[in-house]
Coordinates of C-alpha atoms in Angstrom, one line a residue:
X1323 CA 28.6 -25.7 1.8
X1324 CA 26.1 -27.1 -0.4
X1325 CA 22.3 -25.0 -0.8
X1326 CA 20.2 -28.2 -0.7
X1327 CA 22.2 -29.4 2.9
X1328 CA 21.8 -26.0 4.4
X1329 CA 18.5 -26.4 3.5
X1330 CA 17.9 -29.4 5.1
X1331 CA 19.3 -28.3 8.3
X1332 CA 17.0 -25.4 7.9
X1333 CA 13.9 -28.2 7.5
X1334 CA 14.8 -30.0 10.7
X1335 CA 15.4 -27.3 12.9
X1336 CA 11.6 -26.2 11.9
X1337 CA 10.3 -29.2 12.3
X1338 CA 11.7 -29.8 16.1
X1339 CA 10.3 -26.1 16.8
X1340 CA 7.0 -27.4 15.1
X1341 CA 4.8 -27.5 18.3
X1342 CA 5.7 -24.5 19.2
X1343 CA 5.7 -21.8 16.5
X1344 CA 3.8 -24.2 13.3
X1345 CA 0.5 -24.8 15.7
X1346 CA 0.6 -22.0 17.6
X1347 CA -2.4 -20.2 15.4
X1348 CA -3.9 -23.4 15.3
X1349 CA -3.1 -23.9 19.7
X1350 CA -3.3 -20.5 21.4
X1351 CA -7.2 -19.4 21.8
X1352 CA -8.3 -23.2 22.7
X1353 CA -5.0 -23.0 25.1
X1354 CA -6.2 -20.2 26.5
X1355 CA -9.0 -21.4 27.1
X1356 CA -7.8 -24.6 28.9
X1357 CA -5.7 -22.4 31.4
X1358 CA -8.4 -19.7 32.2
X1359 CA -10.7 -23.5 32.9
X1360 CA -7.7 -24.8 35.0
X1361 CA -7.3 -21.6 37.4
X1362 CA -11.1 -21.6 38.2
X1363 CA -11.1 -25.3 39.1
X1364 CA -7.5 -24.9 41.1
X1365 CA -9.8 -21.9 42.8
X1366 CA -13.2 -23.9 43.4
X1367 CA -10.5 -26.4 45.2
X1368 CA -9.6 -23.9 47.4
X1369 CA -12.6 -23.0 48.3
X1370 CA -14.0 -26.4 48.8
X1371 CA -11.1 -27.1 51.1
X1372 CA -11.5 -24.1 52.5
X1373 CA -15.0 -24.8 54.0
X1374 CA -14.3 -28.5 55.1
X1375 CA -12.0 -27.3 56.9
X1376 CA -13.9 -25.1 58.8
X1377 CA -16.4 -27.6 58.7
X1378 CA -14.2 -30.0 61.3
X1379 CA -12.7 -27.0 62.9
X1380 CA -16.3 -25.3 64.2
X1381 CA -19.4 -25.7 62.3
X1382 CA -21.1 -26.0 58.6
X1383 CA -20.5 -22.3 57.9
X1384 CA -23.4 -19.7 56.9
X1385 CA -25.1 -19.1 53.9
X1386 CA -22.6 -15.7 54.3
X1387 CA -19.8 -17.4 54.2
X1388 CA -19.9 -19.6 52.1
X1389 CA -20.7 -16.7 49.7
X1390 CA -17.7 -14.8 50.7
X1391 CA -15.8 -18.3 50.2
X1392 CA -16.7 -18.0 46.5
X1393 CA -16.4 -14.0 46.0
X1394 CA -13.2 -13.8 47.4
X1395 CA -11.4 -16.9 45.2
X1396 CA -13.3 -15.2 42.4
X1397 CA -11.7 -11.8 43.1
X1398 CA -8.6 -13.2 43.7
X1399 CA -9.2 -15.4 39.6
X1400 CA -9.4 -12.5 37.9
X1401 CA -7.2 -9.8 39.4
X1402 CA -4.6 -12.4 38.6
X1403 CA -5.7 -12.8 34.9
X1404 CA -4.5 -8.8 34.7
X1405 CA -5.4 -7.5 31.3
X1406 CA -3.0 -6.7 28.5
X1407 CA -3.8 -2.9 27.8
X1408 CA -5.8 -1.2 24.7
X1409 CA -5.1 -1.4 21.4
X1410 CA -5.0 1.8 20.0
X1411 CA -4.9 4.1 16.5
X1412 CA -3.3 6.6 13.8
X1413 CA -6.0 7.8 11.4
X1414 CA -8.8 5.4 11.9
X1415 CA -11.8 8.4 11.2
X1416 CA -14.5 8.2 14.9
X1417 CA -11.2 7.3 17.2
X1418 CA -9.0 9.5 18.7
X1419 CA -5.0 8.7 17.6
X1420 CA -3.2 7.1 20.3
X1421 CA -3.5 5.6 23.4
X1422 CA -5.6 7.1 25.5
X1423 CA -5.3 8.4 29.6
X1424 CA -4.2 5.7 31.5
X1425 CA -3.7 3.3 29.2
X1426 CA -0.4 1.8 30.8
X1427 CA -1.5 1.9 34.5
X1428 CA 0.6 0.1 37.4
X1429 CA -1.4 -2.4 37.9
X1430 CA 1.2 -4.9 39.9
X1431 CA 0.1 -3.6 43.4
X1432 CA -3.6 -4.2 42.8
X1433 CA -2.7 -7.8 41.5
X1434 CA -0.2 -8.3 44.2
X1435 CA -2.4 -7.9 47.0
X1436 CA -5.4 -9.7 45.4
X1437 CA -2.7 -12.5 45.3
X1438 CA -2.1 -12.2 49.6
X1439 CA -6.3 -10.5 50.2
X1440 CA -7.7 -13.6 48.6
X1441 CA -6.3 -16.8 50.3
X1442 CA -5.7 -14.2 53.2
X1443 CA -9.8 -14.7 53.4
X1444 CA -10.1 -18.6 53.2
X1445 CA -7.5 -19.0 55.9
X1446 CA -9.6 -17.3 58.1
X1447 CA -13.1 -18.8 57.2
X1448 CA -10.9 -22.5 57.4
X1449 CA -9.5 -21.1 61.3
X1450 CA -13.5 -21.0 62.6
X1451 CA -12.7 -16.8 63.7
X1452 CA -16.3 -15.4 63.1
X1453 CA -17.9 -13.6 60.3
X1454 CA -16.7 -10.0 60.9
X1455 CA -12.4 -11.5 60.6
X1456 CA -13.4 -13.0 57.7
X1457 CA -15.0 -9.7 55.9
X1458 CA -12.0 -7.3 56.6
X1459 CA -10.0 -9.6 54.1
X1460 CA -13.4 -10.3 51.8
X1461 CA -13.5 -6.4 51.3
X1462 CA -9.6 -5.9 50.6
X1463 CA -9.7 -8.4 47.8
X1464 CA -12.7 -7.2 46.2
X1465 CA -11.5 -4.1 46.3
X1466 CA -8.8 -4.5 44.6
X1467 CA -9.9 -7.3 42.5
X1468 CA -12.3 -4.2 41.5
X1469 CA -9.8 -2.3 40.5
X1470 CA -8.4 -4.4 37.5
X1471 CA -12.1 -5.7 36.6
X1472 CA -13.0 -2.2 35.3
X1473 CA -9.5 -1.5 32.9
X1474 CA -10.3 -4.8 32.1
X1475 CA -14.2 -3.8 31.1
X1476 CA -12.1 -0.6 29.8
X1477 CA -9.7 -2.9 28.0
X1478 CA -13.0 -4.4 25.8
X1479 CA -15.2 -0.9 25.5
X1480 CA -12.3 1.2 24.6
X1481 CA -11.4 -2.8 22.0
X1482 CA -15.3 -2.6 20.3
X1483 CA -15.2 1.3 19.9
X1484 CA -12.2 0.7 17.8
X1485 CA -14.0 -2.1 16.2
X1486 CA -17.3 -0.1 15.9
X1487 CA -14.5 2.0 13.7
X1488 CA -13.4 -0.4 11.9
X1489 CA -16.5 -1.2 10.6
X1490 CA -17.7 2.0 9.2
X1491 CA -14.0 2.4 7.3
X1492 CA -14.4 -1.5 5.6
X1493 CA -11.3 -2.3 5.0
X1494 CA -11.0 -5.6 2.6
X1495 CA -6.8 -6.4 3.6
X1496 CA -5.0 -5.9 6.6
X1497 CA -0.8 -5.6 6.3
X1498 CA -0.6 -8.0 9.5
X1499 CA 3.6 -6.4 10.6
X1500 CA 5.3 -7.8 13.2
X1501 CA 8.9 -7.1 12.3
X1502 CA 11.5 -5.0 13.2
X1503 CA 13.0 -2.3 12.2
X1504 CA 12.6 -2.6 8.5
X1505 CA 8.9 -1.5 8.6
X1506 CA 8.9 1.3 6.8
X1507 CA 10.4 0.3 3.9
X1508 CA 8.6 -2.7 3.8
X1509 CA 4.9 -0.9 4.6
X1510 CA 6.1 1.4 1.9
X1511 CA 6.6 -0.8 -0.3
X1512 CA 3.3 -2.4 -0.1
X1513 CA 0.5 0.1 0.6
X1514 CA 0.2 1.7 -2.0
X1515 CA 0.3 -1.5 -5.1
X1516 CA -2.7 -2.7 -2.4
X1517 CA -4.5 -0.1 -2.6
X1518 CA -5.0 0.1 -6.4
X1519 CA -6.9 -3.0 -5.6
X1520 CA -9.4 -0.3 -5.7
X1521 CA -10.4 -1.2 -1.8
X1522 CA -9.9 0.3 1.5
X1523 CA -7.2 -1.3 4.1
X1524 CA -5.7 -1.1 7.3
X1525 CA -1.9 -1.7 8.7
X1526 CA -1.6 -3.8 12.0
X1527 CA 1.3 -3.7 14.4
X1528 CA 2.5 -6.1 16.9
X1529 CA 5.7 -5.1 18.5
X1530 CA 5.1 -1.6 20.1
X1531 CA 8.2 -0.4 20.5
X1532 CA 7.9 0.3 17.0
X1533 CA 4.9 2.4 16.7
X1534 CA 6.3 5.7 16.9
X1535 CA 9.8 4.7 14.5
X1536 CA 7.1 3.5 12.2
X1537 CA 4.3 6.2 11.5
X1538 CA 7.6 8.9 11.4
X1539 CA 9.2 7.8 9.0
X1540 CA 6.1 6.6 6.8
X1541 CA 3.7 8.1 4.8
X1542 CA 0.8 5.7 5.2
X1543 CA -2.7 6.8 4.4
X1544 CA -4.1 3.9 5.9
X1545 CA -5.5 3.8 9.5
X1546 CA -2.5 2.3 12.0
X1547 CA -3.4 0.5 14.4
X1548 CA -0.9 -0.8 17.0
X1549 CA -2.8 -4.1 18.9
X1550 CA -1.3 -5.1 22.8
X1551 CA 0.7 -7.5 23.3
X1552 CA -2.3 -9.8 23.9
X1553 CA -2.9 -9.6 20.1
X1554 CA -4.9 -12.4 19.7
X1555 CA -7.5 -10.8 21.8
X1556 CA -7.6 -8.0 20.0
X1557 CA -7.7 -9.4 17.1
X1558 CA -10.6 -11.7 17.7
X1559 CA -12.4 -8.8 18.0
X1560 CA -11.1 -5.9 15.5
X1561 CA -11.5 -8.0 12.1
X1562 CA -14.5 -6.9 11.1
X1563 CA -16.9 -8.3 8.2
X1564 CA -15.7 -7.2 5.2
X1565 CA -11.8 -7.8 6.6
X1566 CA -10.7 -11.2 5.3
X1567 CA -7.3 -10.7 4.1
X1568 CA -3.9 -10.9 5.7
X1569 CA -0.6 -10.4 4.2
X1570 CA 2.5 -10.5 5.7
X1571 CA 6.4 -8.5 4.7
X1572 CA 8.4 -9.9 7.1
X1573 CA 9.7 -13.4 7.8
X1574 CA 8.9 -13.2 11.3
X1575 CA 7.7 -15.4 14.5
X1576 CA 5.0 -14.0 15.9
X1577 CA 2.9 -13.8 12.7
X1578 CA 1.7 -16.0 14.3
X1579 CA -0.2 -14.4 16.5
X1580 CA -2.2 -13.6 13.5
X1581 CA -2.8 -16.6 12.1
X1582 CA -4.3 -17.1 15.0
X1583 CA -7.7 -15.6 13.6
X1584 CA -8.7 -18.6 11.2
X1585 CA -11.5 -16.7 9.3
X1586 CA -9.2 -14.7 7.2
X1587 CA -6.9 -15.4 4.5
X1588 CA -3.5 -15.1 5.3
X1589 CA -1.3 -14.5 1.7
X1590 CA 2.8 -14.3 1.9
X1591 CA 4.5 -11.4 0.0
X1592 CA 7.7 -11.1 2.0
X1593 CA 9.4 -7.9 1.4
X1594 CA 11.7 -8.6 -1.8
X1595 CA 12.8 -11.4 -4.5
X1596 CA 15.9 -12.8 -3.8
X1597 CA 18.1 -15.8 -3.1
X1598 CA 18.5 -15.4 0.7
X1599 CA 18.4 -18.3 2.4
X1600 CA 15.2 -15.9 4.2
X1601 CA 13.0 -16.0 0.4
X1602 CA 12.6 -20.1 1.6
X1603 CA 11.6 -20.4 5.3
X1604 CA 9.6 -23.9 5.8
X1605 CA 7.2 -22.2 7.3
X1606 CA 5.7 -20.3 4.0
X1607 CA 4.0 -23.6 3.9
X1608 CA 1.9 -22.5 5.9
X1609 CA 0.1 -20.0 4.2
X1610 CA -2.5 -19.7 2.2
X1611 CA -1.6 -17.6 -0.4
X1612 CA 2.4 -17.3 -1.9
X1613 CA 2.9 -14.4 -3.7
X1614 CA 6.0 -14.7 -6.0
X1615 CA 7.5 -12.3 -8.5
X1616 CA 8.4 -15.0 -11.4
X1617 CA 8.7 -19.1 -11.3
X1618 CA 12.4 -18.4 -10.1
X1619 CA 11.1 -18.3 -6.6
X1620 CA 8.4 -21.6 -7.1
X1621 CA 11.8 -23.1 -8.1
X1622 CA 14.0 -21.5 -4.9
X1623 CA 11.5 -23.4 -2.7
X1624 CA 12.1 -26.7 -4.5
X1625 CA 15.0 -26.4 -4.7
X1626 CA 15.8 -25.7 -1.0
X1627 CA 14.0 -29.0 -0.3
X1628 CA 10.6 -26.9 0.7
X1629 CA 7.7 -28.7 -0.3
X1630 CA 5.1 -25.8 -1.2
X1631 CA 1.8 -27.6 -3.4
X1632 CA 2.3 -25.5 -6.6
X1633 CA -1.6 -24.3 -6.5
X1634 CA -0.9 -21.9 -3.2
X1635 CA 1.8 -19.9 -5.1
X1636 CA 0.5 -16.8 -8.1
X1637 CA 2.7 -15.0 -10.5
X1638 CA 2.5 -11.8 -10.2
X1639 CA 5.9 -10.4 -10.9
X1640 CA 6.9 -7.2 -8.8
X1641 CA 4.4 -4.2 -8.8
X1642 CA 6.3 -1.8 -7.5
X1643 CA 8.7 -1.8 -10.3
X1644 CA 7.3 -0.3 -12.9
X1645 CA 8.4 2.8 -12.5
X1646 CA 12.0 1.7 -13.3
X1647 CA 12.7 2.8 -17.1
X1648 CA 14.4 0.2 -19.7
X1649 CA 18.3 1.0 -20.8
X1650 CA 17.6 2.8 -24.3
X1651 CA 20.9 2.6 -25.2
X1652 CA 24.2 0.1 -24.5
X1653 CA 26.4 1.1 -22.4
X1654 CA 29.8 0.9 -24.3
X1655 CA 27.9 4.8 -25.9
X1656 CA 27.8 6.2 -22.5
X1657 CA 30.8 8.7 -22.5
X1658 CA 31.0 8.4 -18.5
X1659 CA 28.6 5.7 -17.6
X1660 CA 27.0 5.9 -13.9
X1661 CA 27.3 2.9 -11.7
X1662 CA 24.7 2.5 -8.4
X1663 CA 26.5 1.2 -5.7
X1664 CA 24.2 -0.7 -3.6
X1665 CA 25.0 -3.0 -1.0
X1666 CA 23.0 -5.0 1.4
X1667 CA 22.5 -4.9 5.1
X1668 CA 24.6 -7.7 7.3
X1669 CA 21.8 -9.4 8.6
X1670 CA 21.2 -10.2 12.3
X1671 CA 23.4 -13.6 11.9
X1672 CA 27.3 -14.5 9.6
X1673 CA 24.7 -17.1 7.8
X1674 CA 22.7 -14.4 6.3
X1675 CA 25.5 -11.8 5.9
X1676 CA 26.6 -11.4 2.1
X1677 CA 26.6 -7.2 2.7
X1678 CA 30.1 -6.2 0.5
X1679 CA 29.7 -2.3 2.7
X1680 CA 33.0 -3.4 4.3
X1681 CA 34.8 -3.6 1.0
X1682 CA 32.7 -0.2 -0.5
X1683 CA 36.0 1.9 -0.1
X1684 CA 37.6 -0.5 -2.1
X1685 CA 34.9 -1.4 -4.5
X1686 CA 34.2 2.8 -4.8
X1687 CA 37.6 2.9 -6.0
X1688 CA 37.6 0.4 -8.3
X1689 CA 34.8 2.0 -9.9
X1690 CA 36.5 5.2 -9.9
X1691 CA 39.1 3.8 -12.3
X1692 CA 36.9 2.1 -14.5
X1693 CA 36.1 5.9 -15.5
X1694 CA 32.5 5.6 -13.6
X1695 CA 30.5 7.8 -11.6
X1696 CA 29.1 6.1 -8.8
X1697 CA 25.4 6.9 -6.7
X1698 CA 26.0 4.9 -3.4
X1699 CA 22.6 4.5 -1.7
X1700 CA 23.7 1.9 1.1
X1701 CA 20.5 -0.1 2.8
X1702 CA 18.2 2.4 5.2
X1703 CA 19.2 0.2 8.8
X1704 CA 23.2 0.5 7.6
X1705 CA 23.6 3.8 9.4
X1706 CA 21.9 2.0 12.4
X1707 CA 24.6 0.0 13.0
X1708 CA 27.3 1.2 14.7
X1709 CA 30.4 -1.0 13.1
X1710 CA 28.2 -0.3 9.7
X1711 CA 28.1 2.9 10.0
X1712 CA 32.2 3.2 9.3
X1713 CA 32.2 2.1 6.4
X1714 CA 29.6 4.3 5.0
X1715 CA 31.9 7.3 6.0
X1716 CA 34.7 5.2 4.3
X1717 CA 33.2 5.4 1.6
X1718 CA 31.5 8.2 1.0
X1719 CA 35.4 9.9 1.9
X1720 CA 37.0 8.5 -1.1
X1721 CA 34.0 9.5 -3.0
X1722 CA 34.4 13.1 -1.7
X1723 CA 37.9 13.2 -2.1
X1724 CA 37.4 12.2 -6.2
X1725 CA 35.3 15.0 -6.5
X1726 CA 37.3 17.1 -4.8
X1727 CA 40.1 16.8 -7.0
X1728 CA 40.9 19.3 -10.0
X1729 CA 42.1 16.5 -11.8
X1730 CA 39.4 14.0 -12.0
X1731 CA 36.4 14.5 -14.0
X1732 CA 34.5 12.7 -10.9
X1733 CA 30.6 14.1 -10.5
X1734 CA 29.5 10.7 -7.9
X1735 CA 26.1 11.6 -5.7
X1736 CA 26.0 10.4 -2.1
X1737 CA 24.4 11.1 1.6
X1738 CA 20.9 13.0 1.7
X1739 CA 20.1 12.9 -1.6
X1740 CA 19.9 9.3 -2.9
X1741 CA 19.4 7.5 0.4
X1742 CA 16.3 10.0 1.2
X1743 CA 15.2 12.7 -1.9
X1744 CA 15.5 10.2 -4.7
X1745 CA 13.6 6.4 -4.7
X1746 CA 15.9 3.7 -5.1
X1747 CA 14.0 3.0 -8.8
X1748 CA 14.8 6.7 -8.9
X1749 CA 18.6 6.0 -8.5
X1750 CA 18.3 3.1 -10.6
X1751 CA 16.8 5.6 -13.3
X1752 CA 19.9 7.5 -12.8
X1753 CA 22.1 4.9 -13.4
X1754 CA 23.3 3.1 -16.5
X1755 CA 25.3 -0.2 -14.0
X1756 CA 24.6 -1.8 -10.6
X1757 CA 26.7 -2.9 -8.3
X1758 CA 25.2 -4.8 -5.1
X1759 CA 25.2 -7.9 -2.9
X1760 CA 22.3 -11.3 -2.8
X1761 CA 20.0 -9.3 -3.1
X1762 CA 15.9 -7.6 -4.0
X1763 CA 17.7 -4.8 -5.3
X1764 CA 20.0 -7.3 -8.2
X1765 CA 16.2 -8.6 -9.6
X1766 CA 14.3 -5.2 -9.4
X1767 CA 17.3 -4.5 -11.2
X1768 CA 16.2 -6.8 -14.1
X1769 CA 13.2 -4.8 -14.8
X1770 CA 16.0 -2.2 -16.4
X1771 CA 17.6 -4.8 -19.1
X1772 CA 21.2 -2.8 -18.0
X1773 CA 23.6 -4.6 -16.5
X1774 CA 25.2 -5.7 -13.1
X1775 CA 28.2 -6.8 -10.8
X1776 CA 26.9 -9.4 -7.6
X1777 CA 29.7 -9.2 -4.9
X1778 CA 31.2 -12.4 -4.0
X1779 CA 31.3 -11.2 -0.2
X1780 CA 32.1 -15.1 0.9
X1781 CA 34.5 -15.3 -0.9
X1782 CA 32.7 -18.3 -2.7
X1783 CA 33.9 -19.2 -6.5
X1784 CA 32.2 -17.8 -9.5
X1785 CA 30.7 -20.6 -10.9
X1786 CA 29.3 -21.9 -7.1
X1787 CA 28.1 -18.3 -7.0
X1788 CA 25.8 -18.4 -9.7
X1789 CA 25.0 -21.8 -9.3
X1790 CA 24.2 -21.1 -5.3
X1791 CA 22.8 -18.0 -6.2
X1792 CA 20.5 -18.2 -10.2
X1793 CA 20.0 -14.4 -10.2
X1794 CA 23.9 -14.3 -10.6
X1795 CA 23.7 -16.1 -13.5
X1796 CA 22.9 -12.9 -15.6
X1797 CA 25.7 -10.4 -13.1
X1798 CA 29.3 -10.0 -13.2
X1799 CA 30.8 -11.3 -10.3
X1800 CA 33.2 -9.3 -8.3
X1801 CA 35.8 -11.6 -5.5
X1802 CA 35.8 -10.4 -1.9
X1803 CA 40.1 -9.2 -2.2
X1804 CA 38.7 -7.5 -6.0
X1805 CA 41.0 -9.7 -7.7
X1806 CA 40.5 -9.3 -11.8
X1807 CA 38.4 -6.6 -10.8
X1808 CA 39.4 -4.4 -14.1
X1809 CA 38.3 -7.4 -16.7
X1810 CA 35.3 -6.9 -14.8
X1811 CA 34.5 -4.2 -14.9
X1812 CA 35.8 -2.8 -17.6
X1813 CA 33.8 -6.0 -19.9
X1814 CA 30.6 -4.7 -17.9
X1815 CA 30.8 -1.1 -18.6
X1816 CA 32.3 -1.7 -22.6
X1817 CA 31.3 -4.9 -24.4
X1818 CA 28.9 -6.0 -22.1
X1819 CA 28.4 -9.6 -22.6
X1820 CA 25.9 -10.7 -20.4
X1821 CA 23.3 -9.6 -22.8
X1822 CA 21.3 -12.4 -22.8
X1823 CA 21.5 -14.6 -19.8
X1824 CA 20.0 -11.1 -18.6
X1825 CA 17.0 -11.3 -20.6
X1826 CA 16.3 -14.9 -19.7
X1827 CA 16.3 -13.8 -15.7
X1828 CA 14.1 -11.1 -16.4
X1829 CA 11.3 -13.8 -17.2
X1830 CA 12.4 -16.2 -14.4
X1831 CA 12.6 -13.6 -11.8
X1832 CA 10.1 -10.9 -13.1
X1833 CA 7.3 -13.2 -14.4
X1834 CA 7.3 -11.6 -18.5
X1835 CA 5.8 -8.9 -17.3
X1836 CA 6.9 -5.4 -18.5
X1837 CA 6.2 -1.8 -17.6
X1838 CA 3.2 -2.1 -15.1
X1839 CA 1.7 -5.4 -16.4
X1840 CA 2.4 -5.9 -13.2
X1841 CA 1.1 -2.9 -11.4
X1842 CA -1.7 -3.7 -13.6
X1843 CA -1.6 -7.6 -13.3
X1844 CA -1.8 -7.4 -9.0
X1845 CA -4.6 -5.0 -9.1
X1846 CA -6.2 -6.5 -10.7
X1847 CA -6.3 -9.8 -9.3
X1848 CA -6.6 -8.7 -5.6
X1849 CA -9.5 -6.4 -7.6
X1850 CA -11.3 -9.3 -8.1
X1851 CA -10.6 -11.5 -4.8
X1852 CA -11.2 -8.0 -2.3
X1853 CA -14.7 -7.2 -4.8
X1854 CA -16.0 -10.3 -3.4
X1855 CA -16.5 -9.5 0.1
X1856 CA -20.0 -7.4 0.4
X1857 CA -18.8 -4.2 3.0

């Protein structure tokens, strides 16, 4: 399907959901207030009805009965508005790490009891029974509702304690994360560039089921705050005066909970530059600022029918690639080249599945036949997916068999060393060429100036593949069945006929920055903006 029509369809789906997902951050607070007012109005109506029936059955109720009716209704409303737990912190000075004891009590029985006792109080009142009969359910509902109210007060106090500690920390920015299992890569990728601007920050996380996973698999130096299920309530308190910038790394729709806070600037960073559909979501137009690596990213939105004013973009390159070393000699002069095979993950839907991992064994065999050593680094999420994990194992077996064969010179590397010990940049620096997919890995690789191949995993013809995915215009293309792979790899590892195309792409995709220029430009740009906030 042509890219334009595909993204027009995406835009149509986006428009249909606009009321729910795009304006959610603009109406959520107002809607919550309206909903609360409606509950109180209903309670008042039931009180008036009970008093009117009492007047008809017996006589006009006295002040005591009238007060009990109002208090019973109010207590029931308080109990029904069961509060979310308080947020909790990790690494924030002045606040103990982790949830407080009793953070998640089971309030269900208390709420259900109030739901029964409250209407029962009004029913007994309306029936004309004596005051002592009304007093029994009235006391019950007060006791039940008070438990919920005390908990709500405790939640608010703990949240304000965190806010006071945050005010002392004086963060200028927050990484507002609402993503899933890719968080360790995303957070690690961007925390250091943001801190390089010279001011402290904070990490907010929305999905509590990933809290422990994120903390165990990252080495973050900024305080980590786990929000409750009522993130908007938390943020209204936790956004301290110095906190003026929210940065977004993941395409989660739940980002709009953060965007309910209107007094900060919302900045889209993403977690890498690529030609995948996720790079051109129409909802990116709702961010106040989009930081992109090069003009290729801006053109990607335009050609996909996503209209974002040019003044919202700032081109700052990729600050993460300063550690990628440029080639020092032509690949033809390398006696036995090393090729990094770094397939992307398959995504959540077939539409965004560009992974070549299922062909991994055949791809590394072709590289071995071409006389190369292989560094195998699959996407970190691949091993967490049972169906993909088996292809990781199959690929590693091919490499192990070649290393064990005394008749070959194989010195392939896989497993712990390239996946856990070395960073991705270090893997790139040890390689002379790359084989990957439609992935941000390819965009970062352009920093090296070295040759690369991309796999047309969906079987798209070469010219159409390069048209749909512009970064492939500097790539050697491997077809899904590996037809013609020998000729393609011979060119990539020898004559390297795509050098000029790569040079042009390096400017368009990475903004023309080289060495540490992008990292320095990023730090300087946000230093000036963070410095404009008084501590």
